[in-house]
Short mmCIF file of C-alpha atoms in Angstrom, two decimals:
data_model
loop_
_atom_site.label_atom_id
_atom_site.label_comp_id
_atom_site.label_asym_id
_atom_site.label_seq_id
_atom_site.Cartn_x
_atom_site.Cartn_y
_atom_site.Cartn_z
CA UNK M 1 0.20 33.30 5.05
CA UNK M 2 -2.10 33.78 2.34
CA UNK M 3 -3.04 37.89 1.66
CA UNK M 4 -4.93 39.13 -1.16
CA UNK M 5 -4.33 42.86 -1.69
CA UNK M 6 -6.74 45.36 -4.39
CA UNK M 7 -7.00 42.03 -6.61
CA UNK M 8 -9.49 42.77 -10.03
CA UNK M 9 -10.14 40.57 -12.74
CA UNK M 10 -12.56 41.43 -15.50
CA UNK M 11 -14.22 39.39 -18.65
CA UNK M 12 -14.62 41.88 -21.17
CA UNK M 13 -16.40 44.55 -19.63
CA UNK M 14 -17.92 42.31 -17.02
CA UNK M 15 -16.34 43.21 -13.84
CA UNK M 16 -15.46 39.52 -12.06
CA UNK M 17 -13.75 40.17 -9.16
CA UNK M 18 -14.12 43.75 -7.39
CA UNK M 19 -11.04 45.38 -5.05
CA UNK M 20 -10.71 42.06 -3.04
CA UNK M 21 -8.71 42.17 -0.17
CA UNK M 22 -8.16 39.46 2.58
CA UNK M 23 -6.29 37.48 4.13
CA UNK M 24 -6.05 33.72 5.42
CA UNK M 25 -3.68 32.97 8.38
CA UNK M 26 -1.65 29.78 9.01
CA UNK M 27 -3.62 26.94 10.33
CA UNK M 28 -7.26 29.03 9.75
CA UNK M 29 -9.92 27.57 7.79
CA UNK M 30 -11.94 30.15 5.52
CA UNK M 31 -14.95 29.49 4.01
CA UNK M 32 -15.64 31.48 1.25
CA UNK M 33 -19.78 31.41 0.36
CA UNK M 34 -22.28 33.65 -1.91
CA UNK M 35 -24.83 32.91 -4.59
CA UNK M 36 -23.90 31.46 -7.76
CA UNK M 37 -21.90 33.91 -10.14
CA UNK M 38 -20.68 35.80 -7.23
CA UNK M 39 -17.20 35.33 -8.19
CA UNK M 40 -16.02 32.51 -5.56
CA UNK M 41 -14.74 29.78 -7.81
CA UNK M 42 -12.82 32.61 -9.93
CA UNK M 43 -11.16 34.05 -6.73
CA UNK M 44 -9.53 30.58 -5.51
CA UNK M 45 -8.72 30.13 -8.82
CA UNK M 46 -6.67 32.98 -9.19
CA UNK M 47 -4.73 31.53 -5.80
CA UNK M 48 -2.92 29.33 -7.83
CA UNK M 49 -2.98 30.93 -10.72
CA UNK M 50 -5.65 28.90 -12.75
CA UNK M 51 -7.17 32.30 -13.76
CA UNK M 52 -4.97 35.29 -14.21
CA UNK M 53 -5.35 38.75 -12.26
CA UNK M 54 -5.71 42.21 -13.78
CA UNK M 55 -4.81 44.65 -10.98
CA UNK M 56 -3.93 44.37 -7.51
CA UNK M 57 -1.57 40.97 -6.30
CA UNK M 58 -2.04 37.85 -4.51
CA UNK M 59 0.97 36.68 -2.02
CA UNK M 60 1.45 32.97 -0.68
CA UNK M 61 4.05 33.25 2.44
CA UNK M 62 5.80 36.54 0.93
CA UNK M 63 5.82 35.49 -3.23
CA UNK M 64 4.40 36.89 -5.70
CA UNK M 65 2.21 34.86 -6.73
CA UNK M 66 1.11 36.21 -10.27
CA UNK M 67 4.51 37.54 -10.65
CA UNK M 68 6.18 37.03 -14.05
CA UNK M 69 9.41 35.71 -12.28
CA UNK M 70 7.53 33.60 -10.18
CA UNK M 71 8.19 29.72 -11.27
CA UNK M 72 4.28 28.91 -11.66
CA UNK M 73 4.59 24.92 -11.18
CA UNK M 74 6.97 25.43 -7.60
CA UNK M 75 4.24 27.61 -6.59
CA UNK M 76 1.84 25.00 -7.70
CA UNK M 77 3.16 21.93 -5.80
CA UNK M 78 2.60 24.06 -2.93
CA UNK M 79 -0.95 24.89 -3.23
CA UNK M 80 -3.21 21.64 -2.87
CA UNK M 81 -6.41 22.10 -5.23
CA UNK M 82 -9.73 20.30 -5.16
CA UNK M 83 -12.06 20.49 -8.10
CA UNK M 84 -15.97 19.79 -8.05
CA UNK M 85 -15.19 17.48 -10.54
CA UNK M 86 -12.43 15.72 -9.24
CA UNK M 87 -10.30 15.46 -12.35
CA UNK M 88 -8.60 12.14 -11.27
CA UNK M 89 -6.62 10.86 -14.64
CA UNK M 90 -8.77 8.12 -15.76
CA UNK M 91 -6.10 5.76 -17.38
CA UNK M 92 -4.19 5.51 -14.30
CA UNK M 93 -5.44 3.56 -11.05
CA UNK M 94 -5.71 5.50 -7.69
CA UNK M 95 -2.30 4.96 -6.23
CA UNK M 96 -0.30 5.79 -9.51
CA UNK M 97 -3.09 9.10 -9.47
CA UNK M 98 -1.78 10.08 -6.27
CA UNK M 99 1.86 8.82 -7.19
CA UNK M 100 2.26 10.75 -10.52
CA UNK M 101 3.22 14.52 -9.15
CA UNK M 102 5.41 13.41 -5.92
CA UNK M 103 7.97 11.40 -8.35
CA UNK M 104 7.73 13.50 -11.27
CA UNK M 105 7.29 16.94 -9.53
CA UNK M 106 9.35 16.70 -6.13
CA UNK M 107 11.75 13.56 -7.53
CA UNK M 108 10.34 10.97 -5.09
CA UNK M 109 11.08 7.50 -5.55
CA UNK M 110 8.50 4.96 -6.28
CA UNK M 111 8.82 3.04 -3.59
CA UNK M 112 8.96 6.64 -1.11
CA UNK M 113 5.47 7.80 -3.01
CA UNK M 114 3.73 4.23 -2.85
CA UNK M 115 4.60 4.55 0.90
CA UNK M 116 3.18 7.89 1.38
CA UNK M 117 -0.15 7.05 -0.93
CA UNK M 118 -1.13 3.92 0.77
CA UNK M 119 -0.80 6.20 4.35
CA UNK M 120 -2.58 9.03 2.78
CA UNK M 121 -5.28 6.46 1.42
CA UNK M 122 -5.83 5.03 4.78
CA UNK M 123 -6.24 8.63 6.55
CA UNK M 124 -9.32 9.13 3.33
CA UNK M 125 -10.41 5.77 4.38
CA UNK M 126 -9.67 4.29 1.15
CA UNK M 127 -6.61 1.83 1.54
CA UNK M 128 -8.07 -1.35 -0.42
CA UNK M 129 -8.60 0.90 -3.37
CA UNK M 130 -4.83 1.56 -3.98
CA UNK M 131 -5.43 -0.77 -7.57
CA UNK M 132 -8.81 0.70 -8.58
CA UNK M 133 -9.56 2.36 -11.27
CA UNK M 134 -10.89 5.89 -10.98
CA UNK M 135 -14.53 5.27 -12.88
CA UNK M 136 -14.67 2.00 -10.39
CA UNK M 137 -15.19 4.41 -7.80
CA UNK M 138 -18.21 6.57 -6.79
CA UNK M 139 -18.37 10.41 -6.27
CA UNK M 140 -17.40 10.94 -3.03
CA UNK M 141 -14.25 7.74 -3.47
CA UNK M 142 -13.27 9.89 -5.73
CA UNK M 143 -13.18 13.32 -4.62
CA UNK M 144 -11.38 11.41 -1.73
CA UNK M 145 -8.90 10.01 -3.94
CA UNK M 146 -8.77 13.82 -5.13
CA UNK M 147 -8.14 15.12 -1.44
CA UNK M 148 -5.45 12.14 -1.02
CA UNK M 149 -3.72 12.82 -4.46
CA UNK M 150 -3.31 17.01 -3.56
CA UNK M 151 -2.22 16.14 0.01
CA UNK M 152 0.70 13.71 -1.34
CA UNK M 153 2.48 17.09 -2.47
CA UNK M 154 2.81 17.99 1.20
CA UNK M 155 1.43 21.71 0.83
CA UNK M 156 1.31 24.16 3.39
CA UNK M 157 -2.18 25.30 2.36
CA UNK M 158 -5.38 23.36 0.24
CA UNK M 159 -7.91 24.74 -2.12
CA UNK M 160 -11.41 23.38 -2.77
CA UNK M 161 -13.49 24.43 -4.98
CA UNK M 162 -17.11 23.24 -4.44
CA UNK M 163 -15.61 19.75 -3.46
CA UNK M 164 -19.48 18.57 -2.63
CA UNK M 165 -21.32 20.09 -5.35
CA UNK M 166 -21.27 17.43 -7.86
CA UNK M 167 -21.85 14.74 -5.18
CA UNK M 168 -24.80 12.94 -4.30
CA UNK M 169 -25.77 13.75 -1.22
CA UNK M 170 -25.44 10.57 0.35
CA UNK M 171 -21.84 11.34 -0.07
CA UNK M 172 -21.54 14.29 0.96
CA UNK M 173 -20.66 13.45 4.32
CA UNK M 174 -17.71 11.43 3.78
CA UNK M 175 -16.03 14.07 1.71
CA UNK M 176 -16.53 16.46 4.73
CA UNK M 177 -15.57 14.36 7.21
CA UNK M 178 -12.46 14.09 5.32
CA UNK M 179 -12.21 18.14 5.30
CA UNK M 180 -13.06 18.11 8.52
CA UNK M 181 -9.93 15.97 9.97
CA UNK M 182 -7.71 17.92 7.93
CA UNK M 183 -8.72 20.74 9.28
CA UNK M 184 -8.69 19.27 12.67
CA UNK M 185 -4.72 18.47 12.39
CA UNK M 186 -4.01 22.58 11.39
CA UNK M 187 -4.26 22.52 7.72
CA UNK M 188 -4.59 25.82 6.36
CA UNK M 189 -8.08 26.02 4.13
CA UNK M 190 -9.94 27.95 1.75
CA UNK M 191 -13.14 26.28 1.00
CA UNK M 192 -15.95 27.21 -1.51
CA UNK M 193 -18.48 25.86 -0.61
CA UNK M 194 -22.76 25.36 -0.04
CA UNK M 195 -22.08 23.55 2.91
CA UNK M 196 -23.15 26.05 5.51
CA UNK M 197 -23.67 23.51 7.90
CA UNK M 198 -19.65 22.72 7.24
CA UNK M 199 -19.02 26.37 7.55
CA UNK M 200 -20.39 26.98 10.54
CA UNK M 201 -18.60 23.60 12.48
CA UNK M 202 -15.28 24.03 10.62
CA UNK M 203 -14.36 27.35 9.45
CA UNK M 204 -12.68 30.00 11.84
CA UNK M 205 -13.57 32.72 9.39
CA UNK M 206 -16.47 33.23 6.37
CA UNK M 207 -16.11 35.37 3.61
CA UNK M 208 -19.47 36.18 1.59
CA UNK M 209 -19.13 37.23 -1.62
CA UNK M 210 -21.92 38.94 -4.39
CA UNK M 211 -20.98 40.71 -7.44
CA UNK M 212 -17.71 39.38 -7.43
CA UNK M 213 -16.65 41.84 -3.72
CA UNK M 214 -16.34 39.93 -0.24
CA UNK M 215 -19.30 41.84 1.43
CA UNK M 216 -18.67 40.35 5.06
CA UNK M 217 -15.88 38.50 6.47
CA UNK M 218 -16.74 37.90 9.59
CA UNK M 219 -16.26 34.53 12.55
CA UNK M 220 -18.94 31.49 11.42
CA UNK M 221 -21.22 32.19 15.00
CA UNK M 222 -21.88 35.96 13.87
CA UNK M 223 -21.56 35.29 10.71
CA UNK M 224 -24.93 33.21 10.76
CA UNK M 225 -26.69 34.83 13.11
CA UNK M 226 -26.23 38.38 13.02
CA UNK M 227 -24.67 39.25 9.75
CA UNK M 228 -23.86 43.07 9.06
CA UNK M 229 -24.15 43.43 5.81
CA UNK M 230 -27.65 43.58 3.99
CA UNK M 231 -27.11 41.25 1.25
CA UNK M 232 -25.81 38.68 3.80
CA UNK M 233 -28.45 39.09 5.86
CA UNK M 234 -30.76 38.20 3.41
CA UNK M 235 -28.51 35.27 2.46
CA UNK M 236 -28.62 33.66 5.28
CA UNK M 237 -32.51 34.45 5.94
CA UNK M 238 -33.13 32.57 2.57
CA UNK M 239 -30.99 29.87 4.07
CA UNK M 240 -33.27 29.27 6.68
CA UNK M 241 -36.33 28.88 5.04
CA UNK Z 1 -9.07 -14.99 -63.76
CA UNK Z 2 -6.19 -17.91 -61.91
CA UNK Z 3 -4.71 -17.81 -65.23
CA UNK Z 4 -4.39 -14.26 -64.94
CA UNK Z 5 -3.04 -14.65 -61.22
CA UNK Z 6 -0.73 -17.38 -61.81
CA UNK Z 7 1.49 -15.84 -64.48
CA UNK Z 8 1.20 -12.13 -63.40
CA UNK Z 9 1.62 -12.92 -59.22
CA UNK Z 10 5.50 -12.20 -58.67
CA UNK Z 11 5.36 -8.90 -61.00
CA UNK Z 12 1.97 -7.78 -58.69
CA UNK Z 13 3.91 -8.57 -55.26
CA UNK Z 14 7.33 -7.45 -55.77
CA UNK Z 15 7.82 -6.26 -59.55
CA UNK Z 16 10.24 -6.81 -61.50
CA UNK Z 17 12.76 -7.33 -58.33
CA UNK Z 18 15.56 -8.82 -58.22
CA UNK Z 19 16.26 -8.44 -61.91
CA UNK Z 20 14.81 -4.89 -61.73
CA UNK Z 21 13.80 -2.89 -59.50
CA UNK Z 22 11.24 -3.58 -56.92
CA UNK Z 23 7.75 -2.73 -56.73
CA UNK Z 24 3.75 -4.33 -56.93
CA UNK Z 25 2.35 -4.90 -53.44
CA UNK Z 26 6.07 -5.06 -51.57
CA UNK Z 27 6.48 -1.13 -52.83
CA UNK Z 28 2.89 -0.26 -51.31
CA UNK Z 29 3.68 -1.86 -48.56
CA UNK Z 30 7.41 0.10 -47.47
CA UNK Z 31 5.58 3.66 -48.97
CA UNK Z 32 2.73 2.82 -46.55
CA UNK Z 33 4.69 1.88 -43.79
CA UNK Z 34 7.88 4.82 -44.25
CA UNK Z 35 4.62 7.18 -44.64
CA UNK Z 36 2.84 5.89 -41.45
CA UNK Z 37 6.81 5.95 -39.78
CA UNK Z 38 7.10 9.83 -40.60
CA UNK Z 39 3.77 11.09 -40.95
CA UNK Z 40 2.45 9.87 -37.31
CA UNK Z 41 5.21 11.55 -35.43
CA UNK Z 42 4.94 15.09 -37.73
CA UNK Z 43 1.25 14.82 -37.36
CA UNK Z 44 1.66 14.80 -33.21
CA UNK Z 45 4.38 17.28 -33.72
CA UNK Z 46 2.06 19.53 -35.45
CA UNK Z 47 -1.04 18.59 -33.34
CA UNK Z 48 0.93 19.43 -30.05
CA UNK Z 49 1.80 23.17 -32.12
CA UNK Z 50 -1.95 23.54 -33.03
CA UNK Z 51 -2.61 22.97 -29.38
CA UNK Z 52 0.51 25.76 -28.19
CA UNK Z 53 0.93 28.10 -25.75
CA UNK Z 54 2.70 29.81 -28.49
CA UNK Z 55 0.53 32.12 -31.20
CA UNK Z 56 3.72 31.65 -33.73
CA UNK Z 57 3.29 27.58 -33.43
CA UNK Z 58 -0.27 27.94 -33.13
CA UNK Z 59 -0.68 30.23 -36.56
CA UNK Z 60 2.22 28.61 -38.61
CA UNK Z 61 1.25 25.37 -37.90
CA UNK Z 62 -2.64 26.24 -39.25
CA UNK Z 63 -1.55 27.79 -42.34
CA UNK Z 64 0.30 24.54 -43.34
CA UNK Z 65 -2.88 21.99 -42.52
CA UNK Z 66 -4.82 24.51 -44.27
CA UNK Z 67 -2.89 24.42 -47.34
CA UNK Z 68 -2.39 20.90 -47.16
CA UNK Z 69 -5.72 20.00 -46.49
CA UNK Z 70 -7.17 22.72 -49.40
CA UNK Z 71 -5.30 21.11 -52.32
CA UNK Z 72 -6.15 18.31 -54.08
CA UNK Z 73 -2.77 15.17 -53.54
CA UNK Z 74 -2.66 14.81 -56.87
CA UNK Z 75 -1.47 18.54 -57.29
CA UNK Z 76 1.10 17.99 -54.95
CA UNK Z 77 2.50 15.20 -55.72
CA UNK Z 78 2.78 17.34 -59.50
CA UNK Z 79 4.59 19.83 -57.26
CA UNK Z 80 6.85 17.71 -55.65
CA UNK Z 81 8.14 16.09 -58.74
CA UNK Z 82 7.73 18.70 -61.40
CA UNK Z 83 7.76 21.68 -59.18
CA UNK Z 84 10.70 21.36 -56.77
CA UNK Z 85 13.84 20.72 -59.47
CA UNK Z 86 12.43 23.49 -61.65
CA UNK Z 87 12.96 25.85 -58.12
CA UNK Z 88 15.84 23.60 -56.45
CA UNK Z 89 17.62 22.32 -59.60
CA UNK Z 90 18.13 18.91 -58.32
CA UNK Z 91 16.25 16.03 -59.92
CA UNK Z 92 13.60 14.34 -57.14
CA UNK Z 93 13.20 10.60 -57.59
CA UNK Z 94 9.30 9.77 -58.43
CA UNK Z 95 9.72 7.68 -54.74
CA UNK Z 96 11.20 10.01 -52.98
CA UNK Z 97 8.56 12.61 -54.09
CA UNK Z 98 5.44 10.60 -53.76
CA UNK Z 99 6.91 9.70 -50.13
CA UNK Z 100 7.44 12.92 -49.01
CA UNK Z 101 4.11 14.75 -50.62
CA UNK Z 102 2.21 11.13 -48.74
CA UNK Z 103 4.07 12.26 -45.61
CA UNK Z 104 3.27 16.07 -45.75
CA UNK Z 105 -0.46 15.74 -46.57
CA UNK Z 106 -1.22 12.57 -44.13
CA UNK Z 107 0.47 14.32 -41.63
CA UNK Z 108 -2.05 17.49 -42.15
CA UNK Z 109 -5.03 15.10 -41.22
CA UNK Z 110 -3.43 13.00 -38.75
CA UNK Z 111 -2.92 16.41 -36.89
CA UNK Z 112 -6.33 17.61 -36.51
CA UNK Z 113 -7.78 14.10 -35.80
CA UNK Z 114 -4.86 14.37 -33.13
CA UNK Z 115 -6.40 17.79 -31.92
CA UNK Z 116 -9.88 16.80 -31.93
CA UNK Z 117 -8.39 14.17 -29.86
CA UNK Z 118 -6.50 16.56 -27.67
CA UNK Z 119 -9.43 19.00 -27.45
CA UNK Z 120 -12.25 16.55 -26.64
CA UNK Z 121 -10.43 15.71 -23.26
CA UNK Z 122 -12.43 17.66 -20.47
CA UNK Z 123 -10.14 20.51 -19.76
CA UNK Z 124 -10.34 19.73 -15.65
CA UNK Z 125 -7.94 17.12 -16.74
CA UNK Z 126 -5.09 19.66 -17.57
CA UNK Z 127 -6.12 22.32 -14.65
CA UNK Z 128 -5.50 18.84 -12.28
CA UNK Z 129 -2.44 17.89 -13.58
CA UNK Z 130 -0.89 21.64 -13.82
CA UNK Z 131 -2.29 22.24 -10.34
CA UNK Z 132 -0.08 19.20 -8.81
CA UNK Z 133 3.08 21.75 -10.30
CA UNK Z 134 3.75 19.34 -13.64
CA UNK Z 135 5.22 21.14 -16.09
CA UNK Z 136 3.33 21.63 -19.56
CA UNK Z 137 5.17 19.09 -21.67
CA UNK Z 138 4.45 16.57 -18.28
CA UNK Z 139 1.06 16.98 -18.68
CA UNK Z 140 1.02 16.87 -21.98
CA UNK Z 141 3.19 13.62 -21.78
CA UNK Z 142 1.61 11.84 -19.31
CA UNK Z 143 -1.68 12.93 -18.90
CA UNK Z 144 -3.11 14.07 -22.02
CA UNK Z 145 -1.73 12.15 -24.75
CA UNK Z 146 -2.18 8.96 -22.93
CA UNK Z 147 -5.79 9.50 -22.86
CA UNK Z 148 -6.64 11.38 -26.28
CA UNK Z 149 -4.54 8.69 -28.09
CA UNK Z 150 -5.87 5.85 -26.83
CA UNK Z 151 -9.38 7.74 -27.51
CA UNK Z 152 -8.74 8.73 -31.17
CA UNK Z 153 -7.33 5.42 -32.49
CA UNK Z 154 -10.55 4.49 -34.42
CA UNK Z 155 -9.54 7.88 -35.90
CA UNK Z 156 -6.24 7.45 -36.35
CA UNK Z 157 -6.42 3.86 -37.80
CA UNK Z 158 -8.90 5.42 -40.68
CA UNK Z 159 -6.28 7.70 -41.57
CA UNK Z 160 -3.59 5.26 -41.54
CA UNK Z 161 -5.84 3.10 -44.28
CA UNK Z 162 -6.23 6.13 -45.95
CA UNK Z 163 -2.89 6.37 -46.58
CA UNK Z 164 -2.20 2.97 -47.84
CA UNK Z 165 -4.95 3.57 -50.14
CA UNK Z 166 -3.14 7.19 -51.13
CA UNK Z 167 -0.22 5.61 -52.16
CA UNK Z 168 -1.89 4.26 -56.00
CA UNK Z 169 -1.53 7.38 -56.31
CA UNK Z 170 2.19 7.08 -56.98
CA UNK Z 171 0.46 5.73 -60.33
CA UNK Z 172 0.28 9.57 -61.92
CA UNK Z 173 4.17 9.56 -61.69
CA UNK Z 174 4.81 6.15 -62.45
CA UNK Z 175 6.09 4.90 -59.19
CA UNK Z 176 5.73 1.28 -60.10
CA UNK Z 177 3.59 0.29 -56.91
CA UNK Z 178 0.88 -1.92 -56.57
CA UNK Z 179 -1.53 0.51 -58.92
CA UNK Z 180 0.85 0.90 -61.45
CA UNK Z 181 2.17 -2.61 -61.99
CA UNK Z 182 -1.57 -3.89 -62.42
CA UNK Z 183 -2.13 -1.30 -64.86
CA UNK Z 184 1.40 -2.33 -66.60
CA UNK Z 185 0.02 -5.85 -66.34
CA UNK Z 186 -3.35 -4.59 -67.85
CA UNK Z 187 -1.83 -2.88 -70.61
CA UNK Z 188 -0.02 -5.90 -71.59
CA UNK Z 189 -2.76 -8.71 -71.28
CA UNK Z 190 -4.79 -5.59 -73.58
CA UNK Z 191 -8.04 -8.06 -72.60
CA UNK Z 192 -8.46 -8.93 -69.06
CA UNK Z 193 -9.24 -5.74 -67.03
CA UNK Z 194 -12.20 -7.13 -65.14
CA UNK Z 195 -9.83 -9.64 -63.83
CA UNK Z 196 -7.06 -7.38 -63.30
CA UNK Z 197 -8.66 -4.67 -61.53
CA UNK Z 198 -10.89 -7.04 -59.71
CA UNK Z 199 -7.17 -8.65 -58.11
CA UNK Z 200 -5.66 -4.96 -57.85
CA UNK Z 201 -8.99 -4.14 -55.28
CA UNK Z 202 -8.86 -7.14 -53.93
CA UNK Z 203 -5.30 -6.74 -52.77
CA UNK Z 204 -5.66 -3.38 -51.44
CA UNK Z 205 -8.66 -4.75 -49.15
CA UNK Z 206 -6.67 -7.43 -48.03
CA UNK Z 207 -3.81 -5.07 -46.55
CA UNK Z 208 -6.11 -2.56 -45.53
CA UNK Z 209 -8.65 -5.40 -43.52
CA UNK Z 210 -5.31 -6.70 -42.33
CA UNK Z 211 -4.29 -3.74 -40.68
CA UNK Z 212 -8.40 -2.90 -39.34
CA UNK Z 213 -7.77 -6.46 -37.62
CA UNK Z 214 -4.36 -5.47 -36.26
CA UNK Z 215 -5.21 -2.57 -34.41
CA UNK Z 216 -8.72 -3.33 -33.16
CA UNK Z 217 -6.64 -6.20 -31.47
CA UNK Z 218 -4.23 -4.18 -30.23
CA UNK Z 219 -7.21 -1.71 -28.96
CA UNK Z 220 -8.87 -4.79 -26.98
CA UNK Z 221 -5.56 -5.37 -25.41
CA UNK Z 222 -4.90 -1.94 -23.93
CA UNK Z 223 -8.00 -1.75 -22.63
CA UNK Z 224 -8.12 -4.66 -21.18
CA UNK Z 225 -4.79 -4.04 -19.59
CA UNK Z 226 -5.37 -0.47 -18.58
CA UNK Z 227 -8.74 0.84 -18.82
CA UNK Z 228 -10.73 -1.81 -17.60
CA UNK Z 229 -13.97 -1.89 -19.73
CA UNK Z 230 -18.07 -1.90 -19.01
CA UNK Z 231 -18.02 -5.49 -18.85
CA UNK Z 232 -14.82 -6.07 -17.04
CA UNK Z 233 -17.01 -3.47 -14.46
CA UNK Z 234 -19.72 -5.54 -14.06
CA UNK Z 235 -17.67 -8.86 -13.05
CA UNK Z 236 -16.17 -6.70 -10.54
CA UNK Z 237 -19.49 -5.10 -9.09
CA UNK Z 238 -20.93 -8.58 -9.37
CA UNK Z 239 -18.05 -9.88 -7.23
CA UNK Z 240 -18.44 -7.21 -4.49
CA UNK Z 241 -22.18 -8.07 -3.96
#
């Protein structure tokens, strides 16, 4: 669904991302993990072209995506992205948050997008906040609001970056219980993320990245126990302790 | 000092009108508000080319607040009026050139105060609302401006007294506003300038305070009806508990 072929991006001379090539499948959940600076938030980025690409090219069901023909905000609407800081537009409440893109982006009526916010608020577990305001809420309301707001587009694959990282971590769990239903009901996920405990119940696949290259990509179970590649391995030893 | 008030009143607030042509306090008042009418909108415009996708917008639209904003207004309004018939060979009214040099320079400020505005917002605000697939000018519309306006009004309200203010200017070309009709009244009383100038400030703060009042009030009503405040957040927590 998702394939990354040869993809490079530098900063200056500063080598970001290194010959990355993968792929995601429909309905798999990938967790993509690796010490700070190693490049993960860039690569999801480039996915929906938040961050541009130098070489190489990045294909979402067949398009191009960093093509030059390619109409960036239709590719948008079908990418659902999570930020670690949730982003939610502060000067409107949650339900006209989650409302805004449907009617404006896919020409939804008001009445059709209220209907499919309050449902999508319910499944996040946040129906009698419809009317709140988005700095009424705490962390993890609002990264749910976040998760609700990107779902209302309908897309056939969702993008977190570090949804968790600027939560306490009281809230963590809700967030991830969130993730975890979606991915439960076949979503299609690529998750960066600290969560390892996440990784290992959710994900089908784990990439590990360092020095902007995916090292390993290899299934969660021998991914944490008996990594190949020496960098992972000590990883996941320093996990441990 | 009433004396002084009592027989030179009707020539301070509208001139010599309707037996001549209009001016005092009621001329202040329509440069002030034509000049807020046209330099608000050119200011955005010009804000929202600072802010461009576009290098062309971006570096035209510098040179002019630079150049606006690096000459004195009483050289341009010399320009204006003496300037542009010598080049044009059309005669400018003194109005008509104080109005538009007001509207030029005011709109030079107004823009970067509309920038700072634009470029204070946290930048996850536009990556959210271009990742749902709005187009630029929808974010722009409807999320950014929104915010940064409502933001920048203590900004934009100094500017807007500013220019009230910048119209006694009009004085150096004898555009019989408020400035120049007390100085016409001063000239012809030969003794009273204490009194006279003491009325002329007066006046000024009066219109200025009045519009201070004006939009603070109009502040405490949008964010009471959108943006619900600290307070208005602590009735709420208080009624949860």
């Amino acid at each position: 669904m998702l394939a990354l072929s040869k993809v490079n991006k530098w900063y200056g001379n500063y080598h970001a991302l290194v010959d990355i090539t993968a792929d995601v499948q429909r309905g798999e959940v990938v967790v993509v993990c690796g010490p700070s600076g190693s490049g993960k938030s860039t690569l999801i980025r480039t996915i929906n072209r938040l961050e541009s690409i130098h070489k190489g090219s990045i294909t979402l069901d067949g398009t191009d995506v960093h093509s030059k023909l390619q109409n960036v905000n239709k590719l948008r609407s079908r990418i659902g992205f999570v930020f670690q800081q949730f982003n939610l537009f502060p000067h409107l409440s949650v339900i006209e948050n989650i409302c805004l893109a449907p009617m404006k982006v896919l020409g939804k009526s008001k009445t059709e997008a209220r209907d499919r916010a309050a449902s999508l608020l319910s499944r996040v577990g946040l129906a009698n906040k419809a009317d709140a305001y988005p700095q009424q809420l705490s962390g993890g309301q609002q990264q749910r609001v976040a998760i609700a707001r990107a779902l209302a587009m309908d897309p056939p694959v969702m993008l977190f970056d570090e949804p968790t990282s600027a939560l306490d971590p009281e809230m963590v769990g809700e967030v991830l219980s969130v993730m975890k239903s979606l991915a439960k009901d076949g979503m299609t996920m690529m998750c960066v993320t600290h969560e390892m405990g996440f990784a290992r119940e959710v994900s089908d696949r784990v990439w590990f990245m360092d020095k902007g290259a995916i090292l390993e990509s290899s299934d969660p179970d021998t991914f944490f126990t008996n990594p190949e590649h020496p960098r992972a391995k000590s990883f996941i030893s320093d996990l441990r302790h | 000092m009433f004396e002084v008030i009592e027989t030179n009143a009707r020539f301070l607030l509208i001139g010599s009108y309707p037996n001549g042509p209009l001016g005092g306090l009621a001329l202040t008042l329509i440069l002030s508000l034509l000049g807020l009418a046209l330099a608000f909108p050119l200011g955005l415009m010009l804000a929202l080319c600072r802010v461009a996708p576009f290098a062309v917008l971006r570096i035209v639209s510098g040179i002019f607040v630079y150049v606006m904003r690096g000459i004195p207004l009483v050289m341009l309004i010399f320009w204006s009026y003496f300037l542009v018939p010598r080049l044009t060979g059309h005669a400018v009214s003194a109005f008509t050139a104080l109005l538009v040099t007001l509207v030029l320079y005011q709109s030079a400020y107004l823009c970067e105060v509309i920038r700072a505005g634009i470029d204070a917002l946290p930048k996850g605000q536009f990556e959210a609302s271009r990742s749902l697939g709005m187009t630029y000018g929808q974010t722009i519309r409807m999320v950014i401006l929104p915010q940064s306006l409502f933001n920048m009004l203590p900004s934009l309200l100094g500017q807007f007294v500013g220019l009230v203010k910048d119209t006694s200017i009009g004085y150096v070309i004898s555009v019989n506003e408020l400035t120049f009709s007390a100085q016409q009244i001063n000239n012809s009383l030969l003794t009273r300038p204490f009194e006279v100038f003491f009325l002329l400030a007066l006046t000024y703060f009066v219109v200025c305070f009045s519009l201070t009042a004006g939009v603070n009030f109009l502040e405490r009503r949008i964010s009471r009806k959108s943006v619900p405040t600290n307070a208005a957040l602590e009735v709420v927590n208080a009624s949860a508990v």
